[in-house]
Amino acid sequence: MSAVTASARDWPLFVAGAWEEAGPRERIEVENPATGETVATVPVATAADLDRALAAAEAARSTWARTDAWTRSALVRAAGAALARRAEEVAATIVREQGKPLAEARAEVGYAVETFDWYADEARRLYGRTVPGHRGDARLTVLREPVGPVAAFTPWNFPAVTPARKVAAALAAGCPVILKPSEETPGAAFHLAEACEEAGLPLGLLSVVCGVPAEISGRLLASPTIRKVSLTGSVPVGRTLMAQCAEHLQVPTLELGGHAAVLVFADADLDAAVERCVTAKFRNAGQVCLAPSRFYVERAIAEPFARRFAERAAALTVGDGFDPATEVGPLASARRLEATERLVADAVGRGAELLCGGRRPPGRERGWFYEPTVLTGVDPASALMVEEPFAPIAPLLGFDGLEEGLRLANATPYGLAHYAFTRDLRTAQLALEGLEAGVVGINTCLTSTVEAPLSGVKQSGIGAENGVEGIEAYTVVKYGQVQL
Ligand code: NAD
């Protein structure tokens, strides 16, 4: 229990088209990671709430599936526009509940709005096909139809865009959605529900609930109403939900963790590589699934790269996300701060050298702040190199040549994103082909964009979001044959 600010907002649930105040329901406190104060509460959904959400999704299912694509498109676009109209409020909610700098929160809301806009377009492009049969009197068609009601679960690190990817794509495809955002950062998802309501989307098509995650997934996935499950989250939760999907054979899309490697080749543009790696590494205080988290630098340039990287990292301003000078906000929770401290202590205990950071900023007693940290001489067996760090820590290691680089980068069970910096076309092409990940960036570590698929291989997930793949995930294929 932490101090409650006077302006703390009590989020209601959005169930079956109605806003439900906490009433007799228990409440979960939402904390500002920059101050440790409680800035909001969210009600714990009851079994009855979940059953009403399921019944509403079931009731909305066939009407929405039959609604013509142009109408669905217009409503999804209107929801995006309604979100854009409250962009400043949503961005402020994100800073208050999650901690990222205001500029990053604004960019995230912009990305969420673009996501609605993109899927509004894609709603009209879910084409089927006709197939020439081998009988002259047979007509073969292949249709894409909505899969049915979706249960969606989203993490705390991108509270607006991860719900937007699921909600916009599912609605555009013709599916109702029950969304469970992270209880640590629920506000943006409720703003999104307000936007959908304001846009005039049919009531009951979207419900947003919070509570006890395992109870919510247990109740929703045990229902045959739910035909599709979409999670953005960690590998262990992905495994749990996938096992639950087995009962009713719901198809999961799982966007899970990552441990992205960067290969910096000796021929790279050093200034650009340092700048782009530092920006991507410390965005959202390192709490980004696509963030580079293992830096392999060719030995010929290891020393200048490390020096410049550490200088840039040490110069970043750490502070409250509402302060315009802030470049790196607090970690999202005491849990994340403890994990970061543990990873650094473990690496240093195994002989790593701290080039900068490695501590909470002096004088900041409140909040979960941690300095951007750069380490060299890291033992590859360090926890930092093995588990997904999700922290503002950059370990720098050496390598020589493409073959060794690819071997080191791929030596992880994760396969979400990897990166390489080089000016050599052959190296670039072979790195693109040889890196085992759903996303590869060459000379960039900022790749996420709505028009291209985001997906993980190996243990980083199943299926894709964004791009045309992101809407197809909410469809099933029907083959029809008409005999004349
Ligand atoms: P998490 O797996 O702990 O939680 C994700 C969501 O699942 C939350 O809403 C959480 O409440 C819910 N959840 C937890 N247990 C559940 C259960 N038993 N049943 C149903 N829901 C449950 O992840 P997190 O800590 O919120 O987010 C960080 C993780 O998300 C990292 O691993 C990160 O890499 C990953 N992530 C991946 C992507 C991607 O696109 N691949 C994007 C952002 C974050």
Short mmCIF file of C-alpha atoms and ligand atoms in Angstrom, two decimals:
data_model
loop_
_atom_site.label_atom_id
_atom_site.label_comp_id
_atom_site.label_asym_id
_atom_site.label_seq_id
_atom_site.Cartn_x
_atom_site.Cartn_y
_atom_site.Cartn_z
CA MET A 1 0.00 0.00 0.00
CA SER A 2 1.48 3.36 -1.02
CA ALA A 3 0.41 6.98 -0.59
CA VAL A 4 -2.66 7.88 -2.67
CA THR A 5 -2.53 11.13 -4.65
CA ALA A 6 -5.51 13.46 -4.35
CA SER A 7 -6.15 13.18 -8.10
CA ALA A 8 -6.02 9.35 -8.18
CA ARG A 9 -8.36 8.09 -10.86
CA ASP A 10 -10.61 5.11 -10.24
CA TRP A 11 -10.97 3.31 -13.54
CA PRO A 12 -14.26 1.52 -14.08
CA LEU A 13 -14.44 -1.73 -16.04
CA PHE A 14 -16.02 -1.67 -19.50
CA VAL A 15 -18.20 -4.75 -19.73
CA ALA A 16 -20.79 -5.52 -22.38
CA GLY A 17 -20.98 -1.88 -23.45
CA ALA A 18 -21.45 -0.44 -19.94
CA TRP A 19 -19.02 1.25 -17.54
CA GLU A 20 -18.92 -0.62 -14.23
CA GLU A 21 -17.67 1.27 -11.17
CA ALA A 22 -15.85 -0.76 -8.52
CA GLY A 23 -18.89 -0.95 -6.18
CA PRO A 24 -18.43 -4.02 -4.03
CA ARG A 25 -15.56 -5.28 -6.22
CA GLU A 26 -12.02 -5.33 -4.83
CA ARG A 27 -9.62 -2.73 -6.22
CA ILE A 28 -6.05 -2.97 -7.42
CA GLU A 29 -3.82 0.07 -6.89
CA VAL A 30 -1.89 1.51 -9.81
CA GLU A 31 1.38 3.17 -8.92
CA ASN A 32 3.35 6.02 -10.48
CA PRO A 33 6.84 4.51 -10.86
CA ALA A 34 8.43 7.96 -10.67
CA THR A 35 7.05 8.62 -7.17
CA GLY A 36 5.75 5.35 -5.77
CA GLU A 37 2.37 7.02 -5.17
CA THR A 38 -0.94 5.40 -6.02
CA VAL A 39 -2.34 7.32 -8.98
CA ALA A 40 -5.29 5.12 -9.87
CA THR A 41 -7.20 2.01 -8.94
CA VAL A 42 -8.87 -0.59 -11.08
CA PRO A 43 -11.68 -2.95 -10.06
CA VAL A 44 -11.18 -6.70 -9.97
CA ALA A 45 -13.59 -8.26 -12.45
CA THR A 46 -15.85 -10.92 -10.97
CA ALA A 47 -16.85 -14.17 -12.62
CA ALA A 48 -20.23 -12.56 -13.34
CA ASP A 49 -18.49 -9.62 -15.08
CA LEU A 50 -16.56 -12.04 -17.28
CA ASP A 51 -19.67 -14.03 -18.08
CA ARG A 52 -21.46 -10.84 -19.14
CA ALA A 53 -18.50 -9.91 -21.35
CA LEU A 54 -18.61 -13.38 -22.92
CA ALA A 55 -22.37 -13.22 -23.46
CA ALA A 56 -22.04 -9.79 -25.09
CA ALA A 57 -19.26 -11.02 -27.38
CA GLU A 58 -21.37 -14.02 -28.37
CA ALA A 59 -24.38 -11.80 -29.02
CA ALA A 60 -22.37 -9.35 -31.14
CA ARG A 61 -20.49 -12.01 -33.06
CA SER A 62 -22.68 -12.83 -36.04
CA THR A 63 -24.05 -9.32 -36.61
CA TRP A 64 -20.56 -7.83 -36.65
CA ALA A 65 -19.24 -10.64 -38.85
CA ARG A 66 -22.00 -9.88 -41.37
CA THR A 67 -21.51 -6.10 -41.19
CA ASP A 68 -20.09 -5.04 -44.53
CA ALA A 69 -16.38 -4.27 -44.73
CA TRP A 70 -16.87 -0.58 -45.58
CA THR A 71 -18.94 -0.01 -42.43
CA ARG A 72 -16.45 -1.89 -40.26
CA SER A 73 -13.65 0.12 -41.84
CA ALA A 74 -15.39 3.44 -41.15
CA LEU A 75 -16.06 2.56 -37.50
CA VAL A 76 -12.49 1.38 -36.86
CA ARG A 77 -11.19 4.59 -38.44
CA ALA A 78 -13.57 6.64 -36.30
CA ALA A 79 -12.25 4.87 -33.19
CA GLY A 80 -8.72 5.85 -34.19
CA ALA A 81 -9.83 9.44 -34.70
CA ALA A 82 -11.52 9.46 -31.27
CA LEU A 83 -8.29 8.16 -29.76
CA ALA A 84 -6.36 10.91 -31.54
CA ARG A 85 -8.70 13.53 -30.06
CA ARG A 86 -7.76 12.40 -26.53
CA ALA A 87 -4.08 11.77 -27.37
CA GLU A 88 -2.70 14.21 -24.79
CA GLU A 89 -4.80 12.69 -22.01
CA VAL A 90 -3.78 9.16 -22.99
CA ALA A 91 -0.10 10.12 -23.16
CA ALA A 92 -0.31 11.68 -19.68
CA THR A 93 -1.97 8.52 -18.34
CA ILE A 94 0.87 6.44 -19.78
CA VAL A 95 3.54 8.63 -18.18
CA ARG A 96 1.71 8.55 -14.83
CA GLU A 97 1.19 4.78 -14.78
CA GLN A 98 4.20 3.49 -16.69
CA GLY A 99 6.87 6.18 -16.36
CA LYS A 100 8.20 6.66 -19.90
CA PRO A 101 9.08 10.21 -21.01
CA LEU A 102 6.12 12.23 -22.31
CA ALA A 103 7.60 12.44 -25.82
CA GLU A 104 7.78 8.63 -25.97
CA ALA A 105 4.22 8.34 -24.63
CA ARG A 106 2.97 10.75 -27.29
CA ALA A 107 4.77 8.75 -29.98
CA GLU A 108 3.19 5.56 -28.65
CA VAL A 109 -0.31 7.04 -28.80
CA GLY A 110 0.42 8.24 -32.35
CA TYR A 111 1.42 4.69 -33.25
CA ALA A 112 -1.82 3.35 -31.71
CA VAL A 113 -3.86 5.82 -33.79
CA GLU A 114 -1.96 4.78 -36.95
CA THR A 115 -2.73 1.17 -36.09
CA PHE A 116 -6.47 1.88 -36.11
CA ASP A 117 -6.08 3.76 -39.38
CA TRP A 118 -4.08 0.98 -41.01
CA TYR A 119 -6.51 -1.76 -39.97
CA ALA A 120 -9.45 0.39 -41.07
CA ASP A 121 -7.90 0.17 -44.55
CA GLU A 122 -7.11 -3.54 -44.24
CA ALA A 123 -10.74 -4.28 -43.29
CA ARG A 124 -11.57 -3.63 -46.96
CA ARG A 125 -8.76 -5.78 -48.31
CA LEU A 126 -9.50 -9.19 -46.82
CA TYR A 127 -9.71 -10.77 -50.23
CA GLY A 128 -10.75 -14.32 -51.01
CA ARG A 129 -9.98 -16.02 -54.32
CA THR A 130 -11.56 -18.14 -57.00
CA VAL A 131 -9.78 -21.33 -57.98
CA PRO A 132 -10.14 -23.09 -61.35
CA GLY A 133 -11.34 -26.58 -60.52
CA HIS A 134 -10.56 -29.68 -62.55
CA ARG A 135 -14.27 -30.22 -63.35
CA GLY A 136 -15.83 -27.81 -65.80
CA ASP A 137 -19.10 -27.65 -63.86
CA ALA A 138 -17.51 -26.90 -60.44
CA ARG A 139 -16.91 -23.39 -59.07
CA LEU A 140 -14.35 -23.17 -56.26
CA THR A 141 -14.06 -20.15 -53.98
CA VAL A 142 -11.92 -19.48 -50.92
CA LEU A 143 -13.31 -16.98 -48.40
CA ARG A 144 -11.75 -15.33 -45.36
CA GLU A 145 -14.21 -15.14 -42.48
CA PRO A 146 -13.82 -13.72 -38.95
CA VAL A 147 -12.58 -16.35 -36.51
CA GLY A 148 -14.97 -15.21 -33.74
CA PRO A 149 -14.63 -13.66 -30.26
CA VAL A 150 -11.08 -12.91 -29.13
CA ALA A 151 -9.51 -12.90 -25.66
CA ALA A 152 -6.58 -10.46 -25.68
CA PHE A 153 -3.90 -9.96 -23.00
CA THR A 154 -1.41 -7.09 -23.08
CA PRO A 155 1.71 -6.09 -21.08
CA TRP A 156 2.63 -2.97 -19.12
CA ASN A 157 5.46 -1.66 -21.28
CA PHE A 158 3.35 -0.34 -24.18
CA PRO A 159 -0.10 0.23 -22.64
CA ALA A 160 -1.62 1.90 -25.72
CA VAL A 161 -0.10 0.29 -28.78
CA THR A 162 -0.20 -3.37 -27.70
CA PRO A 163 -3.98 -3.22 -27.04
CA ALA A 164 -4.46 -1.21 -30.26
CA ARG A 165 -2.78 -3.93 -32.36
CA LYS A 166 -5.19 -6.54 -31.10
CA VAL A 167 -8.38 -4.49 -30.85
CA ALA A 168 -8.06 -2.68 -34.20
CA ALA A 169 -7.11 -5.80 -36.17
CA ALA A 170 -9.77 -8.00 -34.54
CA LEU A 171 -12.58 -5.45 -34.99
CA ALA A 172 -11.51 -4.79 -38.58
CA ALA A 173 -11.61 -8.52 -39.31
CA GLY A 174 -15.12 -8.78 -37.86
CA CYS A 175 -14.41 -10.18 -34.36
CA PRO A 176 -15.60 -9.05 -30.90
CA VAL A 177 -12.80 -8.62 -28.32
CA ILE A 178 -12.45 -9.02 -24.57
CA LEU A 179 -9.25 -7.20 -23.62
CA LYS A 180 -7.32 -7.64 -20.40
CA PRO A 181 -4.59 -5.02 -20.14
CA SER A 182 -1.88 -5.13 -17.51
CA GLU A 183 -3.20 -4.19 -14.06
CA GLU A 184 0.00 -2.15 -13.61
CA THR A 185 -0.85 0.21 -16.50
CA PRO A 186 -4.56 -0.18 -17.28
CA GLY A 187 -5.50 3.45 -18.09
CA ALA A 188 -4.65 3.61 -21.79
CA ALA A 189 -6.85 0.57 -22.53
CA PHE A 190 -9.82 2.27 -20.88
CA HIS A 191 -9.18 5.40 -22.96
CA LEU A 192 -9.20 3.12 -25.98
CA ALA A 193 -12.59 1.74 -24.90
CA GLU A 194 -13.88 5.33 -24.53
CA ALA A 195 -12.70 6.01 -28.08
CA CYS A 196 -14.47 2.92 -29.43
CA GLU A 197 -17.65 3.90 -27.60
CA GLU A 198 -17.47 7.48 -28.89
CA ALA A 199 -16.94 6.20 -32.44
CA GLY A 200 -20.25 4.34 -32.23
CA LEU A 201 -18.96 0.78 -32.37
CA PRO A 202 -21.81 -1.58 -31.47
CA LEU A 203 -22.18 -2.10 -27.73
CA GLY A 204 -20.76 -5.33 -26.40
CA LEU A 205 -18.27 -5.70 -29.23
CA LEU A 206 -15.43 -4.66 -26.92
CA SER A 207 -15.08 -5.31 -23.19
CA VAL A 208 -12.06 -4.25 -21.12
CA VAL A 209 -11.52 -6.06 -17.84
CA CYS A 210 -8.82 -6.24 -15.18
CA GLY A 211 -8.40 -8.40 -12.13
CA VAL A 212 -6.58 -11.62 -11.31
CA PRO A 213 -4.93 -12.58 -14.62
CA ALA A 214 -5.01 -16.35 -14.17
CA GLU A 215 -8.66 -16.25 -13.10
CA ILE A 216 -9.59 -14.11 -16.09
CA SER A 217 -7.82 -16.31 -18.64
CA GLY A 218 -9.14 -19.40 -16.87
CA ARG A 219 -12.74 -18.22 -17.18
CA LEU A 220 -12.50 -16.78 -20.69
CA LEU A 221 -10.54 -19.58 -22.32
CA ALA A 222 -12.71 -22.25 -20.71
CA SER A 223 -15.62 -20.81 -22.68
CA PRO A 224 -16.29 -22.14 -26.18
CA THR A 225 -17.35 -18.58 -27.09
CA ILE A 226 -13.67 -17.56 -27.30
CA ARG A 227 -12.24 -18.68 -30.64
CA LYS A 228 -8.93 -16.84 -30.64
CA VAL A 229 -6.36 -15.86 -28.00
CA SER A 230 -3.78 -13.14 -28.46
CA LEU A 231 -1.09 -12.42 -25.88
CA THR A 232 1.77 -9.98 -25.83
CA GLY A 233 3.82 -10.90 -22.79
CA SER A 234 6.46 -13.17 -21.36
CA VAL A 235 7.38 -16.70 -22.43
CA PRO A 236 6.07 -18.37 -19.23
CA VAL A 237 2.65 -16.71 -19.57
CA GLY A 238 2.66 -17.66 -23.27
CA ARG A 239 3.15 -21.31 -22.32
CA THR A 240 0.36 -21.12 -19.74
CA LEU A 241 -2.14 -19.63 -22.18
CA MET A 242 -1.16 -22.03 -24.95
CA ALA A 243 -1.85 -24.97 -22.63
CA GLN A 244 -5.25 -23.46 -21.78
CA CYS A 245 -6.01 -23.10 -25.49
CA ALA A 246 -5.76 -26.87 -25.87
CA GLU A 247 -9.19 -27.48 -24.32
CA HIS A 248 -11.22 -25.67 -27.01
CA LEU A 249 -8.40 -25.59 -29.60
CA GLN A 250 -8.38 -21.81 -29.71
CA VAL A 251 -5.64 -20.55 -32.00
CA PRO A 252 -3.05 -18.49 -30.12
CA THR A 253 -1.04 -15.56 -31.39
CA LEU A 254 1.86 -15.16 -28.96
CA GLU A 255 4.15 -12.12 -29.05
CA LEU A 256 6.66 -13.01 -26.36
CA GLY A 257 10.02 -11.94 -25.02
CA GLY A 258 13.27 -11.32 -26.81
CA HIS A 259 17.01 -11.02 -26.25
CA ALA A 260 18.13 -9.12 -29.32
CA ALA A 261 21.75 -9.20 -30.40
CA VAL A 262 23.49 -6.41 -32.30
CA LEU A 263 26.48 -7.22 -34.47
CA VAL A 264 28.60 -4.13 -35.05
CA PHE A 265 31.04 -4.90 -37.85
CA ALA A 266 34.37 -3.08 -38.12
CA ASP A 267 33.30 -1.40 -41.38
CA ALA A 268 30.16 0.15 -39.80
CA ASP A 269 29.55 3.89 -39.64
CA LEU A 270 30.65 4.18 -36.02
CA ASP A 271 28.87 7.44 -35.21
CA ALA A 272 25.55 6.21 -36.61
CA ALA A 273 25.92 2.81 -34.93
CA VAL A 274 26.59 4.33 -31.50
CA GLU A 275 23.77 6.85 -31.83
CA ARG A 276 21.17 4.35 -33.04
CA CYS A 277 22.19 1.66 -30.54
CA VAL A 278 22.07 4.05 -27.57
CA THR A 279 18.67 5.43 -28.63
CA ALA A 280 17.15 1.96 -29.05
CA LYS A 281 18.77 0.50 -25.95
CA PHE A 282 17.58 3.11 -23.45
CA ARG A 283 14.13 3.85 -24.93
CA ASN A 284 11.50 3.15 -22.28
CA ALA A 285 14.44 2.49 -19.89
CA GLY A 286 15.30 -0.67 -21.82
CA GLN A 287 11.87 -2.21 -21.22
CA VAL A 288 11.13 -2.95 -24.87
CA CYS A 289 10.79 -6.46 -26.28
CA LEU A 290 12.67 -5.44 -29.44
CA ALA A 291 15.40 -3.52 -27.58
CA PRO A 292 18.97 -4.56 -28.35
CA SER A 293 20.21 -6.36 -25.25
CA ARG A 294 23.49 -8.06 -26.30
CA PHE A 295 26.05 -5.96 -28.17
CA TYR A 296 28.76 -7.85 -30.08
CA VAL A 297 31.37 -5.46 -31.50
CA GLU A 298 34.18 -6.54 -33.83
CA ARG A 299 37.41 -6.43 -31.87
CA ALA A 300 39.10 -3.94 -34.22
CA ILE A 301 36.62 -1.23 -33.15
CA ALA A 302 35.71 -2.51 -29.68
CA GLU A 303 37.58 0.19 -27.78
CA PRO A 304 36.27 3.32 -29.63
CA PHE A 305 32.74 1.88 -29.79
CA ALA A 306 32.72 1.19 -26.03
CA ARG A 307 34.13 4.61 -25.17
CA ARG A 308 31.62 6.52 -27.30
CA PHE A 309 28.69 4.32 -26.32
CA ALA A 310 29.41 4.80 -22.60
CA GLU A 311 29.87 8.57 -23.05
CA ARG A 312 26.49 8.86 -24.78
CA ALA A 313 24.76 6.62 -22.24
CA ALA A 314 26.22 8.49 -19.27
CA ALA A 315 25.04 11.80 -20.75
CA LEU A 316 21.36 10.73 -20.89
CA THR A 317 19.13 12.62 -18.47
CA VAL A 318 17.25 10.34 -16.09
CA GLY A 319 14.12 11.73 -14.48
CA ASP A 320 10.37 11.98 -14.17
CA GLY A 321 8.69 11.41 -17.53
CA PHE A 322 6.77 14.69 -17.19
CA ASP A 323 10.03 16.70 -17.03
CA PRO A 324 10.77 17.84 -20.62
CA ALA A 325 14.50 17.32 -20.01
CA THR A 326 14.03 13.62 -19.23
CA GLU A 327 15.42 11.14 -21.74
CA VAL A 328 15.15 8.02 -19.56
CA GLY A 329 12.27 7.55 -17.12
CA PRO A 330 12.04 5.24 -14.12
CA LEU A 331 11.72 1.48 -14.37
CA ALA A 332 8.07 0.47 -14.32
CA SER A 333 8.02 -1.14 -10.88
CA ALA A 334 10.05 -2.04 -7.80
CA ARG A 335 10.12 -5.57 -9.27
CA ARG A 336 11.89 -4.34 -12.42
CA LEU A 337 14.37 -2.31 -10.35
CA GLU A 338 15.23 -5.35 -8.22
CA ALA A 339 15.70 -7.47 -11.36
CA THR A 340 18.00 -4.82 -12.86
CA GLU A 341 20.10 -4.58 -9.70
CA ARG A 342 20.34 -8.37 -9.55
CA LEU A 343 21.49 -8.64 -13.19
CA VAL A 344 24.19 -5.99 -12.77
CA ALA A 345 25.44 -7.47 -9.46
CA ASP A 346 25.62 -10.92 -11.05
CA ALA A 347 27.57 -9.66 -14.10
CA VAL A 348 29.98 -7.59 -11.99
CA GLY A 349 30.39 -10.54 -9.60
CA ARG A 350 31.52 -12.58 -12.61
CA GLY A 351 34.15 -10.03 -13.57
CA ALA A 352 32.36 -7.48 -15.77
CA GLU A 353 33.66 -3.90 -15.76
CA LEU A 354 31.22 -1.01 -15.35
CA LEU A 355 31.84 1.75 -17.89
CA CYS A 356 28.93 3.82 -16.57
CA GLY A 357 25.82 3.50 -14.42
CA GLY A 358 25.34 0.45 -12.25
CA ARG A 359 23.39 2.28 -9.58
CA ARG A 360 20.29 4.28 -8.74
CA PRO A 361 20.89 7.98 -9.50
CA PRO A 362 22.24 9.67 -6.37
CA GLY A 363 19.67 11.86 -4.64
CA ARG A 364 16.62 10.09 -6.04
CA GLU A 365 15.14 8.36 -3.05
CA ARG A 366 11.65 8.12 -4.52
CA GLY A 367 10.69 6.12 -7.59
CA TRP A 368 12.31 3.22 -9.40
CA PHE A 369 15.11 5.03 -11.25
CA TYR A 370 18.28 3.35 -12.48
CA GLU A 371 21.17 4.88 -14.43
CA PRO A 372 21.85 3.76 -18.00
CA THR A 373 24.49 1.10 -17.53
CA VAL A 374 27.25 -0.12 -19.84
CA LEU A 375 29.36 -3.19 -19.08
CA THR A 376 32.38 -4.76 -20.78
CA GLY A 377 34.20 -8.01 -20.10
CA VAL A 378 30.88 -9.74 -19.48
CA ASP A 379 30.99 -13.47 -18.80
CA PRO A 380 28.65 -15.07 -21.39
CA ALA A 381 27.25 -17.24 -18.59
CA SER A 382 26.01 -14.13 -16.71
CA ALA A 383 22.26 -14.05 -16.07
CA LEU A 384 22.15 -10.85 -18.14
CA MET A 385 23.24 -12.78 -21.23
CA VAL A 386 20.90 -15.69 -20.70
CA GLU A 387 17.55 -14.29 -19.47
CA GLU A 388 15.58 -11.50 -21.11
CA PRO A 389 16.97 -8.47 -19.22
CA PHE A 390 14.24 -5.85 -19.91
CA ALA A 391 16.52 -3.30 -18.26
CA PRO A 392 18.70 -0.25 -19.10
CA ILE A 393 21.83 -2.40 -19.26
CA ALA A 394 24.08 -2.71 -22.31
CA PRO A 395 26.63 -5.55 -22.19
CA LEU A 396 29.41 -5.11 -24.79
CA LEU A 397 31.27 -8.22 -25.99
CA GLY A 398 33.75 -8.88 -28.79
CA PHE A 399 33.64 -11.01 -31.93
CA ASP A 400 35.49 -11.47 -35.20
CA GLY A 401 33.85 -12.19 -38.53
CA LEU A 402 30.36 -12.96 -39.74
CA GLU A 403 30.43 -16.63 -38.82
CA GLU A 404 31.32 -16.05 -35.17
CA GLY A 405 28.89 -13.14 -34.97
CA LEU A 406 25.96 -15.18 -36.24
CA ARG A 407 26.81 -18.06 -33.93
CA LEU A 408 26.88 -15.78 -30.87
CA ALA A 409 23.73 -13.86 -31.85
CA ASN A 410 21.75 -17.03 -32.49
CA ALA A 411 22.89 -18.78 -29.29
CA THR A 412 19.64 -17.99 -27.45
CA PRO A 413 16.24 -19.62 -27.24
CA TYR A 414 14.73 -16.23 -28.18
CA GLY A 415 14.18 -15.13 -31.76
CA LEU A 416 12.25 -11.86 -31.74
CA ALA A 417 14.72 -9.37 -33.23
CA HIS A 418 18.41 -9.08 -34.09
CA TYR A 419 20.40 -6.26 -35.66
CA ALA A 420 23.62 -5.66 -37.57
CA PHE A 421 25.60 -2.55 -38.47
CA THR A 422 27.78 -2.70 -41.57
CA ARG A 423 28.45 -0.79 -44.79
CA ASP A 424 29.20 -3.95 -46.72
CA LEU A 425 26.32 -5.17 -48.87
CA ARG A 426 27.36 -8.81 -48.72
CA THR A 427 27.69 -8.77 -44.92
CA ALA A 428 24.32 -7.01 -44.65
CA GLN A 429 22.57 -9.56 -46.84
CA LEU A 430 24.17 -12.57 -45.14
CA ALA A 431 23.37 -11.16 -41.69
CA LEU A 432 19.74 -10.63 -42.74
CA GLU A 433 19.59 -14.24 -43.89
CA GLY A 434 21.60 -15.76 -41.05
CA LEU A 435 20.08 -14.06 -38.00
CA GLU A 436 17.36 -16.26 -36.51
CA ALA A 437 14.58 -13.81 -35.64
CA GLY A 438 11.19 -12.61 -36.80
CA VAL A 439 12.57 -9.09 -37.24
CA VAL A 440 16.05 -8.13 -38.49
CA GLY A 441 17.28 -4.55 -38.71
CA ILE A 442 20.38 -3.64 -40.71
CA ASN A 443 21.87 -0.30 -39.68
CA THR A 444 18.80 0.35 -37.54
CA CYS A 445 17.37 -0.96 -34.27
CA LEU A 446 14.03 0.84 -34.60
CA THR A 447 11.99 -1.42 -36.86
CA SER A 448 8.47 -1.59 -35.45
CA THR A 449 5.88 -0.17 -37.84
CA VAL A 450 2.24 -1.05 -38.42
CA GLU A 451 2.58 -2.03 -42.08
CA ALA A 452 5.19 -4.77 -41.53
CA PRO A 453 4.72 -8.00 -39.55
CA LEU A 454 6.08 -8.27 -36.02
CA SER A 455 6.63 -11.87 -35.04
CA GLY A 456 8.93 -14.05 -33.04
CA VAL A 457 10.53 -17.36 -33.92
CA LYS A 458 11.89 -20.00 -31.53
CA GLN A 459 10.53 -19.18 -28.04
CA SER A 460 9.66 -15.59 -28.90
CA GLY A 461 6.25 -16.52 -30.15
CA ILE A 462 3.79 -17.87 -32.63
CA GLY A 463 2.05 -15.88 -35.36
CA ALA A 464 2.38 -12.20 -36.21
CA GLU A 465 0.84 -8.81 -35.52
CA ASN A 466 1.02 -5.71 -37.71
CA GLY A 467 0.97 -5.88 -41.49
CA VAL A 468 -1.54 -7.92 -43.43
CA GLU A 469 -0.56 -10.92 -41.28
CA GLY A 470 -1.95 -9.07 -38.25
CA ILE A 471 -5.52 -9.05 -39.60
CA GLU A 472 -5.36 -12.48 -41.21
CA ALA A 473 -4.68 -13.85 -37.72
CA TYR A 474 -8.31 -13.02 -36.87
CA THR A 475 -9.73 -14.91 -39.83
CA VAL A 476 -10.36 -18.49 -40.84
CA VAL A 477 -10.39 -19.82 -44.36
CA LYS A 478 -13.56 -21.29 -45.82
CA TYR A 479 -13.48 -23.22 -49.07
CA GLY A 480 -16.73 -23.45 -50.98
CA GLN A 481 -17.56 -25.52 -54.05
CA VAL A 482 -20.67 -24.98 -56.12
CA GLN A 483 -21.60 -27.78 -58.48
CA LEU A 484 -23.57 -26.41 -61.42
P1 NAD B 1 3.53 -10.90 -18.60
O1 NAD B 1 3.66 -12.13 -19.43
O2 NAD B 1 3.81 -11.01 -17.15
O3 NAD B 1 2.05 -10.31 -18.73
C1 NAD B 1 1.45 -10.03 -19.98
C2 NAD B 1 -0.05 -9.97 -19.78
O4 NAD B 1 -0.50 -11.27 -19.42
C3 NAD B 1 -0.50 -9.04 -18.64
O5 NAD B 1 -1.76 -8.51 -18.94
C4 NAD B 1 -0.61 -10.00 -17.47
O6 NAD B 1 -1.48 -9.55 -16.46
C5 NAD B 1 -1.19 -11.20 -18.19
N1 NAD B 1 -1.04 -12.47 -17.48
C6 NAD B 1 -0.10 -12.86 -16.61
N2 NAD B 1 -0.36 -14.12 -16.18
C7 NAD B 1 -1.49 -14.51 -16.80
C8 NAD B 1 -2.29 -15.68 -16.81
N3 NAD B 1 -1.96 -16.76 -16.08
N4 NAD B 1 -3.39 -15.70 -17.57
C9 NAD B 1 -3.72 -14.63 -18.32
N5 NAD B 1 -3.02 -13.52 -18.38
C10 NAD B 1 -1.91 -13.45 -17.63
O7 NAD B 1 4.43 -9.81 -19.30
P2 NAD B 1 4.73 -8.34 -18.78
O8 NAD B 1 5.71 -8.42 -17.66
O9 NAD B 1 3.47 -7.59 -18.59
O10 NAD B 1 5.44 -7.71 -20.09
C11 NAD B 1 6.76 -7.92 -20.38
C12 NAD B 1 6.94 -9.06 -21.36
O11 NAD B 1 6.19 -8.79 -22.54
C13 NAD B 1 8.36 -9.22 -21.79
O12 NAD B 1 8.69 -10.58 -21.83
C14 NAD B 1 8.37 -8.62 -23.19
O13 NAD B 1 9.39 -9.09 -24.02
C15 NAD B 1 7.03 -9.00 -23.67
N6 NAD B 1 6.63 -8.15 -24.80
C16 NAD B 1 6.64 -8.70 -26.05
C17 NAD B 1 6.29 -7.92 -27.14
C18 NAD B 1 6.28 -8.49 -28.54
O14 NAD B 1 5.78 -7.84 -29.44
N7 NAD B 1 6.81 -9.68 -28.76
C19 NAD B 1 5.93 -6.58 -26.95
C20 NAD B 1 5.94 -6.05 -25.67
C21 NAD B 1 6.29 -6.87 -24.58
#
